[in-house]
mmCIF file of C-alpha atoms in Angstrom:
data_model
loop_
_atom_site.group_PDB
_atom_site.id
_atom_site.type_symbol
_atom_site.label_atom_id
_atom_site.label_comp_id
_atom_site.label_asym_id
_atom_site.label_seq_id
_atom_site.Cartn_x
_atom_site.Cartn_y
_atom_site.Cartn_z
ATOM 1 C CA UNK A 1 149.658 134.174 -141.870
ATOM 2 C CA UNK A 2 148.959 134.936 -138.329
ATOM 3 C CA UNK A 3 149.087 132.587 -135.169
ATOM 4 C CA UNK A 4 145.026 133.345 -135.100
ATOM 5 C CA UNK A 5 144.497 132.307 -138.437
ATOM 6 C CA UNK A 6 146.964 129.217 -138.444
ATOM 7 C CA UNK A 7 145.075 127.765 -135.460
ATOM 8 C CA UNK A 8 141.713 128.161 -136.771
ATOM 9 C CA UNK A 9 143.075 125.769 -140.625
ATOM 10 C CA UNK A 10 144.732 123.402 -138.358
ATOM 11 C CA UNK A 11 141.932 122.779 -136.502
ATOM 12 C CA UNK A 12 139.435 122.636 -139.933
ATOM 13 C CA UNK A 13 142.035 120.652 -141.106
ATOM 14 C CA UNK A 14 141.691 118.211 -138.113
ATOM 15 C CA UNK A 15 137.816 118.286 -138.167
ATOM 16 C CA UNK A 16 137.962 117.209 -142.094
ATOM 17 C CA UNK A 17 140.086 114.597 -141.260
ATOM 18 C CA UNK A 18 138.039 113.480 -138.273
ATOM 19 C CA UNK A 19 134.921 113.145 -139.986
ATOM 20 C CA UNK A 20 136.515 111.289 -143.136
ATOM 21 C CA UNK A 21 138.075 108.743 -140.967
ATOM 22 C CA UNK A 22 134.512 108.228 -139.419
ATOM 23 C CA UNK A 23 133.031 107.960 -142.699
ATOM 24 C CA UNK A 24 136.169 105.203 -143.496
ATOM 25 C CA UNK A 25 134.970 102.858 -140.388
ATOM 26 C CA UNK A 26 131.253 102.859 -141.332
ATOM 27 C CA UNK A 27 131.626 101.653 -144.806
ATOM 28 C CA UNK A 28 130.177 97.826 -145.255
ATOM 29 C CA UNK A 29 132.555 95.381 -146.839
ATOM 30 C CA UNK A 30 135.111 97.332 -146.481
ATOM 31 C CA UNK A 31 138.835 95.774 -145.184
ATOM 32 C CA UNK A 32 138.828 99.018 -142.893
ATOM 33 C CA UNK A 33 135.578 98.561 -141.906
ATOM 34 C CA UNK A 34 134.354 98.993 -137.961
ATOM 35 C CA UNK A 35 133.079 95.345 -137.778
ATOM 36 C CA UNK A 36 132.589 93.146 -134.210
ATOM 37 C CA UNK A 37 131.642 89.696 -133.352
ATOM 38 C CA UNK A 38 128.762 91.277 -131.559
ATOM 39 C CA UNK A 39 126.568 92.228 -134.633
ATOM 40 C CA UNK A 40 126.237 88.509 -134.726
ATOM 41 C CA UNK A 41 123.370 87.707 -132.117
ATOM 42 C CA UNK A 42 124.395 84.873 -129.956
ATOM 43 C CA UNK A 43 122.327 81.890 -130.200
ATOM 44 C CA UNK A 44 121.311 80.005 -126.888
ATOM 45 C CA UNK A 45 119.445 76.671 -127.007
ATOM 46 C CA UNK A 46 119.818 74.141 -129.887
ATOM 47 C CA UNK A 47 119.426 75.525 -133.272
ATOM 48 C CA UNK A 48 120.121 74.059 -136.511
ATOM 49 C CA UNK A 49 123.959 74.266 -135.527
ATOM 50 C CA UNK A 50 125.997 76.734 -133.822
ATOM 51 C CA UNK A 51 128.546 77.440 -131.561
ATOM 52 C CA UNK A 52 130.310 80.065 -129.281
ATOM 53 C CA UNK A 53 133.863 79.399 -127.889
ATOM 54 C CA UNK A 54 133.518 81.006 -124.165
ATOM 55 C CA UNK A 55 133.709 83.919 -123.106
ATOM 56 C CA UNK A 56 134.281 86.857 -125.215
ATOM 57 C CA UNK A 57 136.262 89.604 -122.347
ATOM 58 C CA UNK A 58 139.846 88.467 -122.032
ATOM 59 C CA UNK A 59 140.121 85.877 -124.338
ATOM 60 C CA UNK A 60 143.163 86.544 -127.006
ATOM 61 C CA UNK A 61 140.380 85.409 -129.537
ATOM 62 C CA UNK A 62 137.032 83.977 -129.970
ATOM 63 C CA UNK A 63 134.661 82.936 -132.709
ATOM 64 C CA UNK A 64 130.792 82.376 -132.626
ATOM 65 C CA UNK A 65 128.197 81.464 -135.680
ATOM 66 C CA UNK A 66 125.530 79.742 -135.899
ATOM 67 C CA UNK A 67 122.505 79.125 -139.153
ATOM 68 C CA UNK A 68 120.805 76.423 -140.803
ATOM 69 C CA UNK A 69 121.151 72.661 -142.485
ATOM 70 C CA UNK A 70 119.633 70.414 -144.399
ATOM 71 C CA UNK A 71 121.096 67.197 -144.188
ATOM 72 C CA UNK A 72 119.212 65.495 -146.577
ATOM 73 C CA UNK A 73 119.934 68.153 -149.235
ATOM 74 C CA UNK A 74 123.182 68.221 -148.234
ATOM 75 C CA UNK A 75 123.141 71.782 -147.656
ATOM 76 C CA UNK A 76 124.019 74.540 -145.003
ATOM 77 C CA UNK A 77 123.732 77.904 -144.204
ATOM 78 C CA UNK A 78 124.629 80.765 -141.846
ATOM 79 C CA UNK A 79 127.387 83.560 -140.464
ATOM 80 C CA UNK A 80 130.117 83.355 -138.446
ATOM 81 C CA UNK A 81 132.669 85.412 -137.006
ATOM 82 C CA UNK A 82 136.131 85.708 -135.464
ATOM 83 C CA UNK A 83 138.078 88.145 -133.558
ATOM 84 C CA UNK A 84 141.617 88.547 -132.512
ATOM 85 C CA UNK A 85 144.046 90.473 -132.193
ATOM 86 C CA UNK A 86 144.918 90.908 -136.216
ATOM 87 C CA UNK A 87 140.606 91.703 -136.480
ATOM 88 C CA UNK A 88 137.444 90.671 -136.594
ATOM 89 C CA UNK A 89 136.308 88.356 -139.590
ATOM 90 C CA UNK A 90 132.617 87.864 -140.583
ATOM 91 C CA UNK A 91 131.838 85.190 -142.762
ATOM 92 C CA UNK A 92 129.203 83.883 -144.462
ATOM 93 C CA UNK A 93 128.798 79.791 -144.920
ATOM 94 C CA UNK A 94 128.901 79.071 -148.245
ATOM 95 C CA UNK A 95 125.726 76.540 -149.255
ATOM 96 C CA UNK A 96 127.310 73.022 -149.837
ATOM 97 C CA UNK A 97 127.614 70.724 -146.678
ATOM 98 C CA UNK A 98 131.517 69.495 -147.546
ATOM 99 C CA UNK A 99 131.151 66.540 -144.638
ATOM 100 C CA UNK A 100 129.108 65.655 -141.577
ATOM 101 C CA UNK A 101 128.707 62.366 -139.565
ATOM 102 C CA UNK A 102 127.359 61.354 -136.326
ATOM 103 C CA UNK A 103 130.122 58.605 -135.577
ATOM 104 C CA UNK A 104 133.411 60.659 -135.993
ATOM 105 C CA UNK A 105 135.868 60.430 -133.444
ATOM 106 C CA UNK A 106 138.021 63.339 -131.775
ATOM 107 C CA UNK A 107 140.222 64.317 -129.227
ATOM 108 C CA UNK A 108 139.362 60.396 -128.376
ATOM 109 C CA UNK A 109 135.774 60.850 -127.857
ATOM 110 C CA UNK A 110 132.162 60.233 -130.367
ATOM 111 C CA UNK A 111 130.899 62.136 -131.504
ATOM 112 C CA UNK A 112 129.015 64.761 -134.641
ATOM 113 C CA UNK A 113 130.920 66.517 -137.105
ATOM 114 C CA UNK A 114 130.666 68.917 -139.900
ATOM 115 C CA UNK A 115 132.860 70.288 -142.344
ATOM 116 C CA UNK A 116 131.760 73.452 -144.261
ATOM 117 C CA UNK A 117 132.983 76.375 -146.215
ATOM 118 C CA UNK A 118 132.530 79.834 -146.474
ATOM 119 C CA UNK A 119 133.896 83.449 -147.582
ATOM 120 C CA UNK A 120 134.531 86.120 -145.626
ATOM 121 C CA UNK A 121 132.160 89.215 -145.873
ATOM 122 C CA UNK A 122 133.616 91.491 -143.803
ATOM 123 C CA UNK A 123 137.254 91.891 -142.418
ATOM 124 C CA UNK A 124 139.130 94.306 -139.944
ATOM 125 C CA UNK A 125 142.550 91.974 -140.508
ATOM 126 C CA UNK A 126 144.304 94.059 -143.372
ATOM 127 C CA UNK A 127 145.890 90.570 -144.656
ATOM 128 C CA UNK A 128 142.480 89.007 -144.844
ATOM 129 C CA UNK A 129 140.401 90.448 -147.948
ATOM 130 C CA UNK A 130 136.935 90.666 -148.324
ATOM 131 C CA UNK A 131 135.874 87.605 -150.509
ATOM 132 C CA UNK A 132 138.566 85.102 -149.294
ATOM 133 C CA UNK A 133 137.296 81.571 -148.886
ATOM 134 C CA UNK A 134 138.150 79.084 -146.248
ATOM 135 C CA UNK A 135 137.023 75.901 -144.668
ATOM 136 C CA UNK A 136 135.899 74.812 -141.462
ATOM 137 C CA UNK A 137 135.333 72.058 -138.790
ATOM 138 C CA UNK A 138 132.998 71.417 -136.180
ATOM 139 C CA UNK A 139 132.755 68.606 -133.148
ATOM 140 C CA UNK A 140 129.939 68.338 -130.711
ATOM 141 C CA UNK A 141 131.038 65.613 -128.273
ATOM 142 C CA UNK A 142 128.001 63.934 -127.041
ATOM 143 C CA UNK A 143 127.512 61.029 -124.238
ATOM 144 C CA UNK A 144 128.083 63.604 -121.357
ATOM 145 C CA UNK A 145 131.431 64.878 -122.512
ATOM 146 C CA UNK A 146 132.663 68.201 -123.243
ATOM 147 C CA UNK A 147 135.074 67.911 -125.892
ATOM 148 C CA UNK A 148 133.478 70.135 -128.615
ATOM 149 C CA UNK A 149 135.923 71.872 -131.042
ATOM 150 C CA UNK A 150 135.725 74.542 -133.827
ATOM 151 C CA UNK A 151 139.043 74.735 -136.363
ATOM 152 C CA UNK A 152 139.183 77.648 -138.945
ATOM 153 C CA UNK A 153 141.355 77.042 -141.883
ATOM 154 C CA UNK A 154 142.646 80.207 -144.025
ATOM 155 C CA UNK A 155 144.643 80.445 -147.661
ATOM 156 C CA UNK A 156 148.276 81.749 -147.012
ATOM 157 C CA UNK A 157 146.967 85.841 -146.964
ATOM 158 C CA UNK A 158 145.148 85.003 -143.797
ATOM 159 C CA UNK A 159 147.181 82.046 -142.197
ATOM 160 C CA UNK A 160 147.354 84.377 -139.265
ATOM 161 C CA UNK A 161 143.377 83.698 -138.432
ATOM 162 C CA UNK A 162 144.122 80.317 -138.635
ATOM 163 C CA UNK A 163 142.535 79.234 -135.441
ATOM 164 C CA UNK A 164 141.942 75.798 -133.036
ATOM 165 C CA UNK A 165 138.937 76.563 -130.123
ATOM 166 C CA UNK A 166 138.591 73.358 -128.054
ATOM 167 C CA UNK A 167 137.716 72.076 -124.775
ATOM 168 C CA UNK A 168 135.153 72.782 -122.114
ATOM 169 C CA UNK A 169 134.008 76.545 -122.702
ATOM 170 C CA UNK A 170 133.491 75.350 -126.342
ATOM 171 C CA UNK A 171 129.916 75.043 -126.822
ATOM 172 C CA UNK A 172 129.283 73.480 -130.102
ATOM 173 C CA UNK A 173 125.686 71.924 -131.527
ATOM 174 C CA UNK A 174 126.071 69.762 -134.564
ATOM 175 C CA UNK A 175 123.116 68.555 -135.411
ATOM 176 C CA UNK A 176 122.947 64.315 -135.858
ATOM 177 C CA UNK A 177 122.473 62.367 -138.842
#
């Protein structure tokens, strides 16, 4: 085989490889998949509930979601996601409201809180499969205080996304009783 001819297969051999490792990161669902936080569109104003947890450029992580809920029902919906440095999650909020109150108590102020579940739909985090379900917890401080809190609980696979946003650039609406 000549130098001429050795060049030219490595660098088919390259472009193949190239263009199947694109092909990898655009598959949906998949645990390789190119997913971000920002295919979830930020919601300003008061919706249903939501939250973001500051700003997104130089945090170590962040999480935002927002959807839906029906309190009389007892019912929820929406997406969330989370990024750090293991991934990005995307999760969808599986349809039973587990808690939610409008005189809880944390971090020593009153406040709303909810308590849902949901199952991940999308995962960059090779420990964290597609179809794992975990729980979470939301606090909207109210009376003027900034105290609002989102907590992401994970089985053992993903214990590493495991994650506690609180304080002031936590923006949180839970909606009242």
């Amino acid at each position: 085989m000549t130098g001429h001819s050795l060049a030219r297969g490595t660098a088919l051999s390259s472009l193949v490889l190239m263009v199947l490792l694109l092909a990898t990161l655009g598959m949906p669902g998949s645990a390789s998949g190119a997913t971000s936080c920002s295919e979830i569109p930020t919601v300003y104003g008061i919706p249903p509930w939501g939250f973001h947890t500051g700003p997104y450029t130089g945090a170590s992580s962040f999480a935002k979601g927002h959807g839906n809920i029906n309190l009389e029902a007892n019912t929820v919906s929406g997406v969330m996601c989370q990024q750090d440095r293991a991934g990005t999650i995307i999760m969808s909020v599986e349809h039973h409201l587990v808690y939610h109150s409008h005189v809880a108590m944390m971090w020593s102020f009153p406040g709303n809180i909810m308590k849902i579940k949901f199952r991940v739909t999308s995962s960059t985090d090779p420990k964290c499969e597609v179809g794992t379900v975990g729980r979470a917890t939301l606090f909207g401080s109210y009376n003027n205080v900034r105290s609002d809190s989102v907590q992401f609980f994970f089985p053992a696979a993903c214990r590493d996304q495991d994650h506690l946003y609180h304080g002031t650039q936590v923006n949180n609406q839970v909606p009242p009783l």
